[in-house]
Short mmCIF file of C-alpha atoms in Angstrom, two decimals:
data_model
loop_
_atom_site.label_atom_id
_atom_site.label_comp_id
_atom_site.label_asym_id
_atom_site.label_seq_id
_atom_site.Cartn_x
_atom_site.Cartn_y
_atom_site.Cartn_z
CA UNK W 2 69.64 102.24 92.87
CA UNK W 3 73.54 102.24 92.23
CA UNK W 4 75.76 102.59 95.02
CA UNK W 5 76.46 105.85 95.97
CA UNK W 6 80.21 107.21 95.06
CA UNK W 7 81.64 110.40 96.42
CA UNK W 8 85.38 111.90 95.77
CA UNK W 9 87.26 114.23 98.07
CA UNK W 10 90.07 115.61 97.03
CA UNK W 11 93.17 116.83 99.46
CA UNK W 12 96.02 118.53 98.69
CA UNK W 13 99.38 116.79 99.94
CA UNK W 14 101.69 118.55 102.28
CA UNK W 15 105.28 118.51 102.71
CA UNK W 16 105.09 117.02 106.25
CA UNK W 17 102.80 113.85 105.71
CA UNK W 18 102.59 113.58 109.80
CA UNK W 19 100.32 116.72 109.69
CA UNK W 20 97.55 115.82 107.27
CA UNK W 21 95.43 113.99 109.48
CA UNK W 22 95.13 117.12 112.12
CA UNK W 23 94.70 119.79 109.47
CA UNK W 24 92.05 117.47 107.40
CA UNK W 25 90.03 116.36 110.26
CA UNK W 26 87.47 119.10 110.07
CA UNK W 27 87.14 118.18 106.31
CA UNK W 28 86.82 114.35 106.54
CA UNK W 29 84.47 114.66 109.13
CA UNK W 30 81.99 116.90 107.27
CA UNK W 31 82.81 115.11 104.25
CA UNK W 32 81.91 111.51 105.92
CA UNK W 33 78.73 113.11 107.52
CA UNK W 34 77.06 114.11 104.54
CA UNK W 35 78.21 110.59 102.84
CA UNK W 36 76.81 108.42 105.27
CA UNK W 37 73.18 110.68 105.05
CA UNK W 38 72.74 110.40 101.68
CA UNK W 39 70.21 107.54 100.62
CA UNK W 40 71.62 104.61 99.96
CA UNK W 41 68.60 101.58 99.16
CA UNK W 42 71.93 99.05 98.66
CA UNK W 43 72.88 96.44 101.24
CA UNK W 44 76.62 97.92 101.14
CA UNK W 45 78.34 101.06 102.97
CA UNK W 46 78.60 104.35 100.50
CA UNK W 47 81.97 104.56 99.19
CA UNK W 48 84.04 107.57 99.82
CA UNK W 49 87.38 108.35 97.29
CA UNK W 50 89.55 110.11 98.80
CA UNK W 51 91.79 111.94 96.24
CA UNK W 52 94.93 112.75 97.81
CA UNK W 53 97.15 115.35 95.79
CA UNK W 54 100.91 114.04 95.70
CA UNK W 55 103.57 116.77 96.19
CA UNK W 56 104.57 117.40 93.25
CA UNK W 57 108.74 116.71 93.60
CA UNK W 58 107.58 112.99 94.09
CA UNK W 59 106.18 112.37 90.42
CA UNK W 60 108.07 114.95 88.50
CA UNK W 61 111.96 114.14 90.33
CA UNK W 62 111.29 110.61 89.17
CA UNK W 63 111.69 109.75 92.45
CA UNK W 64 111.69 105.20 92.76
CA UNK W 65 108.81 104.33 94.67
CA UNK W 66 111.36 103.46 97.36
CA UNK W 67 112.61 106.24 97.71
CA UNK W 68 108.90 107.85 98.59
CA UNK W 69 107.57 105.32 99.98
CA UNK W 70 108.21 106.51 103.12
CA UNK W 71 106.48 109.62 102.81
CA UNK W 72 103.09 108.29 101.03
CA UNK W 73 102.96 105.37 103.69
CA UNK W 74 102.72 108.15 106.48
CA UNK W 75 100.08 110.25 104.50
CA UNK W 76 98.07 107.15 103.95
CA UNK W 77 97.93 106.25 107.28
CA UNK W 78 97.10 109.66 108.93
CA UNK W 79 94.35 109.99 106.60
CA UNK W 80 92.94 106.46 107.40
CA UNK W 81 92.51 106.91 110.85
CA UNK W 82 91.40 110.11 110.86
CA UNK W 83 88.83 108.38 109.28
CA UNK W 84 88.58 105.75 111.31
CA UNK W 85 88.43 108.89 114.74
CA UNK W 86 85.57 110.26 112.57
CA UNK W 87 83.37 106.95 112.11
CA UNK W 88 83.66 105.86 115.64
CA UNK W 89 83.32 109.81 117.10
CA UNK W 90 79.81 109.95 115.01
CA UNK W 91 78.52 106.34 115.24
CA UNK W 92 79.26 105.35 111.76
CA UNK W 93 80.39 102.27 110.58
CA UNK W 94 82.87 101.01 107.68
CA UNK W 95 80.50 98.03 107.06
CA UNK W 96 77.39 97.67 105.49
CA UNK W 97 74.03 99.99 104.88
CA UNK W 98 74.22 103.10 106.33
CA UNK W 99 78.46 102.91 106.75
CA UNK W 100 81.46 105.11 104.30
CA UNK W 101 83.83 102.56 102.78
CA UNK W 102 86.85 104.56 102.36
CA UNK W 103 89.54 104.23 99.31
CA UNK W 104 92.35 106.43 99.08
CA UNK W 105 93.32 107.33 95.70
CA UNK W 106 96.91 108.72 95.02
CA UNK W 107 96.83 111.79 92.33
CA UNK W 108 98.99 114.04 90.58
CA UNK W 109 97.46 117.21 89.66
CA UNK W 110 100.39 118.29 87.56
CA UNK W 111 101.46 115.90 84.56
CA UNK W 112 99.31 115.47 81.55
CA UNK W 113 99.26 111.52 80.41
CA UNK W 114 98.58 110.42 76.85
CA UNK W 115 94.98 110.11 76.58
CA UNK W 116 95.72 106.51 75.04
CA UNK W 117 97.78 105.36 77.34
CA UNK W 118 97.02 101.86 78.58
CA UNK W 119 99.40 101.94 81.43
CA UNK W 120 97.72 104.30 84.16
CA UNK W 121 99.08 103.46 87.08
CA UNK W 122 98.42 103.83 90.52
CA UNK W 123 99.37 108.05 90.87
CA UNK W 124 96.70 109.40 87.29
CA UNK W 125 96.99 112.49 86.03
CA UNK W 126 93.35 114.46 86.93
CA UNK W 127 93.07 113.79 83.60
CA UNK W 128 92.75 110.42 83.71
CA UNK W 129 90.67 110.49 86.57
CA UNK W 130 88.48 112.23 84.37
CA UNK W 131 88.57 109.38 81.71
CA UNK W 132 87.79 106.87 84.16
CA UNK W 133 84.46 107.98 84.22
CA UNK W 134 83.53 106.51 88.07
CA UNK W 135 80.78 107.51 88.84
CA UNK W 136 80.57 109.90 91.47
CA UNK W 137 77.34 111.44 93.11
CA UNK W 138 79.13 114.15 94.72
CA UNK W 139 82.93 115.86 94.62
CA UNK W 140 84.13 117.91 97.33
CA UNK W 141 87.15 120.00 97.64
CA UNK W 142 89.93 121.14 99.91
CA UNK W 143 92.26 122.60 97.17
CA UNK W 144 90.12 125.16 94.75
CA UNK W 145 93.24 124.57 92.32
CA UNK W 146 92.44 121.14 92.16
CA UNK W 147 88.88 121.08 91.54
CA UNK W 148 88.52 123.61 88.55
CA UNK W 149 91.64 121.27 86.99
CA UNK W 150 89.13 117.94 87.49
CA UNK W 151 86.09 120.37 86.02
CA UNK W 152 88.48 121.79 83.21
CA UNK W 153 89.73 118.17 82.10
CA UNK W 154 86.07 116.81 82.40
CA UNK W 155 84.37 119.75 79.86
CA UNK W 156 87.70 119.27 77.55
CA UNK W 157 86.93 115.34 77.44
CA UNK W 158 83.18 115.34 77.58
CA UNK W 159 82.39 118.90 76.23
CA UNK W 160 80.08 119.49 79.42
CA UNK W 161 79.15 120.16 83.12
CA UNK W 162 79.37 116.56 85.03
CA UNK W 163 76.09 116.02 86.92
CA UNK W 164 78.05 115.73 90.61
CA UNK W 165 76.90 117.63 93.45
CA UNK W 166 79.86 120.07 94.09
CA UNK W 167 81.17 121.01 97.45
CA UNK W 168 84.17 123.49 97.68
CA UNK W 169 85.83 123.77 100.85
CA UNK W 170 87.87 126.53 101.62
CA UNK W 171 91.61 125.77 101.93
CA UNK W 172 91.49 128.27 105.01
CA UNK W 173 95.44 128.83 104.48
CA UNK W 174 96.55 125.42 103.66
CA UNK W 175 99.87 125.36 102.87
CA UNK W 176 100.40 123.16 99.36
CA UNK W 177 103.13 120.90 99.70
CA UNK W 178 106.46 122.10 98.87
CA UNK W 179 109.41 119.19 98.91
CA UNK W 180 109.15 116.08 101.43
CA UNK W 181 112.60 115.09 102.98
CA UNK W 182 114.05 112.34 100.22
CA UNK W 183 114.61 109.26 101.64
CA UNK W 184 117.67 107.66 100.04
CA UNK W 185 117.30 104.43 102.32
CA UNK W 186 115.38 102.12 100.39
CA UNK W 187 116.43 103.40 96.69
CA UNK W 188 116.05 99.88 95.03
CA UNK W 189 113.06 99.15 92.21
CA UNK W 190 110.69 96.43 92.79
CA UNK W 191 109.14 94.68 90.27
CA UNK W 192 107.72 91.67 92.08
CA UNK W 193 106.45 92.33 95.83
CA UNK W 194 104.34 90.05 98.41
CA UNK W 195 102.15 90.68 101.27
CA UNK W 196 100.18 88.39 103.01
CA UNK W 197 97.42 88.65 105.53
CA UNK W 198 93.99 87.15 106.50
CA UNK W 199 91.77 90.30 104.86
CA UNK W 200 88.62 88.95 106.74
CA UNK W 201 85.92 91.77 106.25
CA UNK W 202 88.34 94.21 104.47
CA UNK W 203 88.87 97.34 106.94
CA UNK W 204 91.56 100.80 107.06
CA UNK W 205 94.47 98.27 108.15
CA UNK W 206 94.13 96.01 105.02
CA UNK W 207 93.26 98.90 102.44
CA UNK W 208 96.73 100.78 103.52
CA UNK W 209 98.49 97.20 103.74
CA UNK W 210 97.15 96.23 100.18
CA UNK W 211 97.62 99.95 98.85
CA UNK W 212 101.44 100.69 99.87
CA UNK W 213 102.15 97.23 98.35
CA UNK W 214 101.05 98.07 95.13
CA UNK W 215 102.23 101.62 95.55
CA UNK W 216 105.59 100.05 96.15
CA UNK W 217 105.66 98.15 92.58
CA UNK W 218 107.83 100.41 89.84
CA UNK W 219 105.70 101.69 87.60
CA UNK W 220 106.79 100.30 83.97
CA UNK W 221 108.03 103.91 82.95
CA UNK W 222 110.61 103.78 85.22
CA UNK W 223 113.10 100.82 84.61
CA UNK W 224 113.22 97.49 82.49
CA UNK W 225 109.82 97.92 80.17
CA UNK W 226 110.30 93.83 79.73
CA UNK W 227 110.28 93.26 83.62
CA UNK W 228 106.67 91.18 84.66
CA UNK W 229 105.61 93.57 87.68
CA UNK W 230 103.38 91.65 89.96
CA UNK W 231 101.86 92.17 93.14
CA UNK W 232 101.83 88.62 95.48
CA UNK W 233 98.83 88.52 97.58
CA UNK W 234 98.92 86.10 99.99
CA UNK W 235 95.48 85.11 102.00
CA UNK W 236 95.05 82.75 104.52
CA UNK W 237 93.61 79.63 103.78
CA UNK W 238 90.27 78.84 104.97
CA UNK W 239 91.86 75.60 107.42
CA UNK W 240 94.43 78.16 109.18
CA UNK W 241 91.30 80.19 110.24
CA UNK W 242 89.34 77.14 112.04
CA UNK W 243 90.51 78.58 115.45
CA UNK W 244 89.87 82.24 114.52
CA UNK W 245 87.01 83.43 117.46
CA UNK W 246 83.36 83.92 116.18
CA UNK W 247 84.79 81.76 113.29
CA UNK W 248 81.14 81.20 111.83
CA UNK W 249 81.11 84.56 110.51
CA UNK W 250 84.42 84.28 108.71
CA UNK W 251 84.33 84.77 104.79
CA UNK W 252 85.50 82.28 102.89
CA UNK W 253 88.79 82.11 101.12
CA UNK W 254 86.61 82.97 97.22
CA UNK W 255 85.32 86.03 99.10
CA UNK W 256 88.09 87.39 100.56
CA UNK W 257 90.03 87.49 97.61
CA UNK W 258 87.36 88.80 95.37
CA UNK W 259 87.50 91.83 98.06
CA UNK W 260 91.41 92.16 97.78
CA UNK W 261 90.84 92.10 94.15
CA UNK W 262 88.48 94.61 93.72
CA UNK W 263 90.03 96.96 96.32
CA UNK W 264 93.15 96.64 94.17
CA UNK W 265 90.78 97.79 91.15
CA UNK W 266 89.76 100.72 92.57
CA UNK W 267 92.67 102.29 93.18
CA UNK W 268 95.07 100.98 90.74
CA UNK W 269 92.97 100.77 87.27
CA UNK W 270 92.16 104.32 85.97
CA UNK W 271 91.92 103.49 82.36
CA UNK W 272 89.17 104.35 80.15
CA UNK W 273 85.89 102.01 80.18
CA UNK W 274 86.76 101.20 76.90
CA UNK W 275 90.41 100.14 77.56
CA UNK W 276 89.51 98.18 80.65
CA UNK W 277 89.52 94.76 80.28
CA UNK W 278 90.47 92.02 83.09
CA UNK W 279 91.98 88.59 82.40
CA UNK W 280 91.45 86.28 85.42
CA UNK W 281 93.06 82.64 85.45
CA UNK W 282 93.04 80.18 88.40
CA UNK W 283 95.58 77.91 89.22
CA UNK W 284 95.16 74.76 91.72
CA UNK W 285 98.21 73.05 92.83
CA UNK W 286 97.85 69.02 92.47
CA UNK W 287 100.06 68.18 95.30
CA UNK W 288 98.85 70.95 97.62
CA UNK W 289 95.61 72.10 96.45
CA UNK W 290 96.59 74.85 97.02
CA UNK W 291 94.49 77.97 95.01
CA UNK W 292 96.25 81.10 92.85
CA UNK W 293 94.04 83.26 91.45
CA UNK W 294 96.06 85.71 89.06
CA UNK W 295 94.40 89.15 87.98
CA UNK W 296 95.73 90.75 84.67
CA UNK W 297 94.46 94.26 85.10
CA UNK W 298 97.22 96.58 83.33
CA UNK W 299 99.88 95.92 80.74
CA UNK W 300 102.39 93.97 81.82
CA UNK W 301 101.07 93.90 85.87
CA UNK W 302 99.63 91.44 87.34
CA UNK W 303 98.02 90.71 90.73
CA UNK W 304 98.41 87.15 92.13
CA UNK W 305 96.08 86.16 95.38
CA UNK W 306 97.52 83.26 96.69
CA UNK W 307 96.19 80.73 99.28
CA UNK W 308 98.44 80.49 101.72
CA UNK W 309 99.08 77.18 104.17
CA UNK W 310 101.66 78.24 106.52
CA UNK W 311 103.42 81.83 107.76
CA UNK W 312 106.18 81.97 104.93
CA UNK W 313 103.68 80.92 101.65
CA UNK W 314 105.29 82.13 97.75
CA UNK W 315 107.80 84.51 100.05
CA UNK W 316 110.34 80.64 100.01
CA UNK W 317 109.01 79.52 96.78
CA UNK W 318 109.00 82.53 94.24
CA UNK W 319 112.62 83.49 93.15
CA UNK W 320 111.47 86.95 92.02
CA UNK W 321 109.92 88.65 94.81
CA UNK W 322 112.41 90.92 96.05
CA UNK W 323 110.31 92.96 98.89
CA UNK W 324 108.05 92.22 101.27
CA UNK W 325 104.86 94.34 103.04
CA UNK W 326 104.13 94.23 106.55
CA UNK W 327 102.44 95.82 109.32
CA UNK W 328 104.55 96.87 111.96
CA UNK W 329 103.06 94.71 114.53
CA UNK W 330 103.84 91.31 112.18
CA UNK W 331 107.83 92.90 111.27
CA UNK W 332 108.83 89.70 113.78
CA UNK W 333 107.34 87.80 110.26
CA UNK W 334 109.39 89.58 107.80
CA UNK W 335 112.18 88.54 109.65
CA UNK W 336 111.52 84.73 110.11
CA UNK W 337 110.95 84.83 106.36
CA UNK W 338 114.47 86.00 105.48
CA UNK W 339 116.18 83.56 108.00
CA UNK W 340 114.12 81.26 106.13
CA UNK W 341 115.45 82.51 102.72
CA UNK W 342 119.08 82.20 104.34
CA UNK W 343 118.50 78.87 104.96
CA UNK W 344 117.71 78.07 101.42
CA UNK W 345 120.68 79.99 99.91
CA UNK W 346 118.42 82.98 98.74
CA UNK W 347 118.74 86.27 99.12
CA UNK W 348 117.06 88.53 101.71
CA UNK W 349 113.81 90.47 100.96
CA UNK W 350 113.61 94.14 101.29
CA UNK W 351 111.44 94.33 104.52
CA UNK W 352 108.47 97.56 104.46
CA UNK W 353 106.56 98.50 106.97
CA UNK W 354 103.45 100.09 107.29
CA UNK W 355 101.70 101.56 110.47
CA UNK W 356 99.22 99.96 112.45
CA UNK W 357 95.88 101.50 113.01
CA UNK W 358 93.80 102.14 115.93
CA UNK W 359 90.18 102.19 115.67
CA UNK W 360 90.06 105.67 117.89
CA UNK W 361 92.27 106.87 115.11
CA UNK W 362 95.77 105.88 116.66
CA UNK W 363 98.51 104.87 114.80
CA UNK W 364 101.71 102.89 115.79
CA UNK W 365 104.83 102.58 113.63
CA UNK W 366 108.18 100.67 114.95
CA UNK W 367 110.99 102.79 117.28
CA UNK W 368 108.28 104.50 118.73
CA UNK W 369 108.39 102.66 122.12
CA UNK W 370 105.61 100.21 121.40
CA UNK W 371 105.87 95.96 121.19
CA UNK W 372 104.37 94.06 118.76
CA UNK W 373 101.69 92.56 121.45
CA UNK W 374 100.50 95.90 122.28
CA UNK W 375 100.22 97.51 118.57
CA UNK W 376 98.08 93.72 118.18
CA UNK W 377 96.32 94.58 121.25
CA UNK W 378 95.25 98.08 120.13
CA UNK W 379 94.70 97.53 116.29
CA UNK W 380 91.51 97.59 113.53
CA UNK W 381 90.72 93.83 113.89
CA UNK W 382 88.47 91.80 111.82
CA UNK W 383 87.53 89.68 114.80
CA UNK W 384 85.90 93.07 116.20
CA UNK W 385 83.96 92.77 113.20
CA UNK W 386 82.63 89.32 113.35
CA UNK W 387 82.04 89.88 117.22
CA UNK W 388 79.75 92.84 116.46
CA UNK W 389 77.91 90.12 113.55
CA UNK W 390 77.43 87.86 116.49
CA UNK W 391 76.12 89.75 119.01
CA UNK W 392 73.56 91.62 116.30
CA UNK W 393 72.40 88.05 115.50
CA UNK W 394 71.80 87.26 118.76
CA UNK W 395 69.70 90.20 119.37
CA UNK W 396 67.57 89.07 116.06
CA UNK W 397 67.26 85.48 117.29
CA UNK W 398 66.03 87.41 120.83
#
């Protein structure tokens, strides 16, 4: 049996602070009735979560700067209402009988060339529909949205998909109007880095990974020539040695095999018949020292890189202009550009992204936390591994 694939769609709002509240009741049915449905494979269900952009964001040609702020917010209240849900009911992120949830970033409103090779990380419905995943079951917070999915499928496919179809009712949702532009950070990125551990991928690393890529200009929007790539930089397996309960640590090949696919899943909405992946790895005589690039979309690129130390391809690449963090590790972004100082380069554009709680807190900087305590309070992977120990030891007796 396949893994089972669901898709829940959500309208945006105008204030992005509010969508985990007004969702919760809808997520939590939603992740219910995923994590019930038979599932004979050894890995969690997977839940899409379609959220519906406001429309000003993709149609203002807004820079992915400039909204940044905005979809990082939305991201992140979704995630750990999530996260509120699966600890409230018992149900894990990992493994049979656990909801893997992706976010997916839509826009219900433009119409994309059918052909078009370049479908990047906000589709069209329409080429949501071409993607063909393979969903079990759709359900529905925005009415609006869902007969625009089942108009675009019968259109394309001349037919009634086979998914089990849930319509909530939007019980006076208000559709997004205009978020509050944020002319801050109005500068295109072409080449951005992140870098992490991604041990047993959870909500932290999916939003981490997602606003990264998010963050990338799309090729529409500036220099058509410029090589957009997205830097992923993953602790190597010898910085790890000390981690606790490191026996049940995956190894550097798995962890970036799950960065990579997560990156699939909610970046690649091309046709199966236009998608195509060139993978080439690189090892480093004098360091050894692994880069495995991903060619996924015309002219973008994802690089996972094995990093040895805290500043990895952020002192050695010339063209990354913007760096990803969390906002408990923003004390990292900043070593990195005294670094760059040092070296006669030119500062990084520093982005932050919120820390989650597994209760479904979330912690953002200037909001009267330190670093120690959002580290204290946060997903961790070592949570993971902990819970892998103590089930073995309960098997062993």
């Amino acid at each position: 049996m396949e893994l089972p694939i669901f898709l829940l769609l959500l309208p945006g709002l105008s204030d992005a602070d509010k969508l985990g509240d007004i969702y919760s009741e809808f997520i939590s049915s939603t992740f219910k009735s995923v994590a019930a449905f038979p599932n004979s494979s050894q890995s969690a269900a997977r839940l899409d979560i379609g959220l519906l952009l406001p429309e000003s964001l993709v149609s203002e040609k807004w820079t992915q700067s400039e909204s940044y702020p905005y979809v990082q917010r939305a991201l992140a209240r979704i995630y750990s209402s999530a996260c509120a849900v699966g600890l409230r009911e018992g149900i894990s992120t990992f493994g049979r009988g656990g909801v893997d949830v992706r976010i997916l970033l839509l826009d219900q409103h433009s119409q994309q060339s059918k052909g078009q090779r370049n479908v990047y990380i906000v589709p069209a419905l329409e080429n949501l529909v071409l993607s063909q995943r393979l969903w079990t079951g759709v359900y529905s917070a925005s009415k609006s949205a869902l007969e625009a999915l089942l108009t675009n499928f019968d259109r394309e496919f001349h037919g009634h998909p086979s998914w089990k179809i849930t319509n909530f009712e939007n019980r006076g949702i208000d559709q997004a109007t205009t978020p509050q532009r944020q002319l801050k950070h109005s500068t295109p990125h072409y080449v951005v880095a992140l870098g992490g551990t991604f041990d047993h991928l959870h909500a932290g690393h999916k939003l981490l990974l997602t606003m990264a890529a998010y963050l990338v200009e799309p090729q529409e929007s500036g220099n058509v020539t410029a090589c957009r790539r997205l830097i992923v930089g993953i602790s190597g397996d010898d910085l790890l040695k000390n981690k606790k309960f490191a026996d049940y640590l995956e190894s550097w090949d798995q962890r970036q095999m799950s960065v990579s696919n997560f990156l699939r899943s909610v970046l690649d909405f091309r046709s199966p018949d236009q998608q195509s992946e060139s993978v080439k790895t690189v090892v480093d005589k004098s360091t050894g020292r692994r880069t495995v690039s991903h060619s996924i979309l015309d002219n973008f690129k994802i690089e996972c890189v094995e990093i040895q130390d805290a500043f990895g391809p952020t002192i050695t690449d010339t063209d990354i202009t913007a760096l990803v963090v969390s906002a408990a590790s923003a004390g990292g972004g900043t070593a990195v550009n005294e670094r760059r100082k040092r070296i006669g380069w030119r500062p990084l554009e520093i982005l932050e992204v919120d820390v989650l709680g597994p209760n479904g807190s979330s912690f953002s900087s200037g909001e009267g936390v330190t670093s120690d305590e959002m580290e204290k309070s946060k997903i961790s992977s070592t949570d993971v591994r902990k819970q892998q120990h103590e089930q073995q030891r309960k098997v062993e007796g």
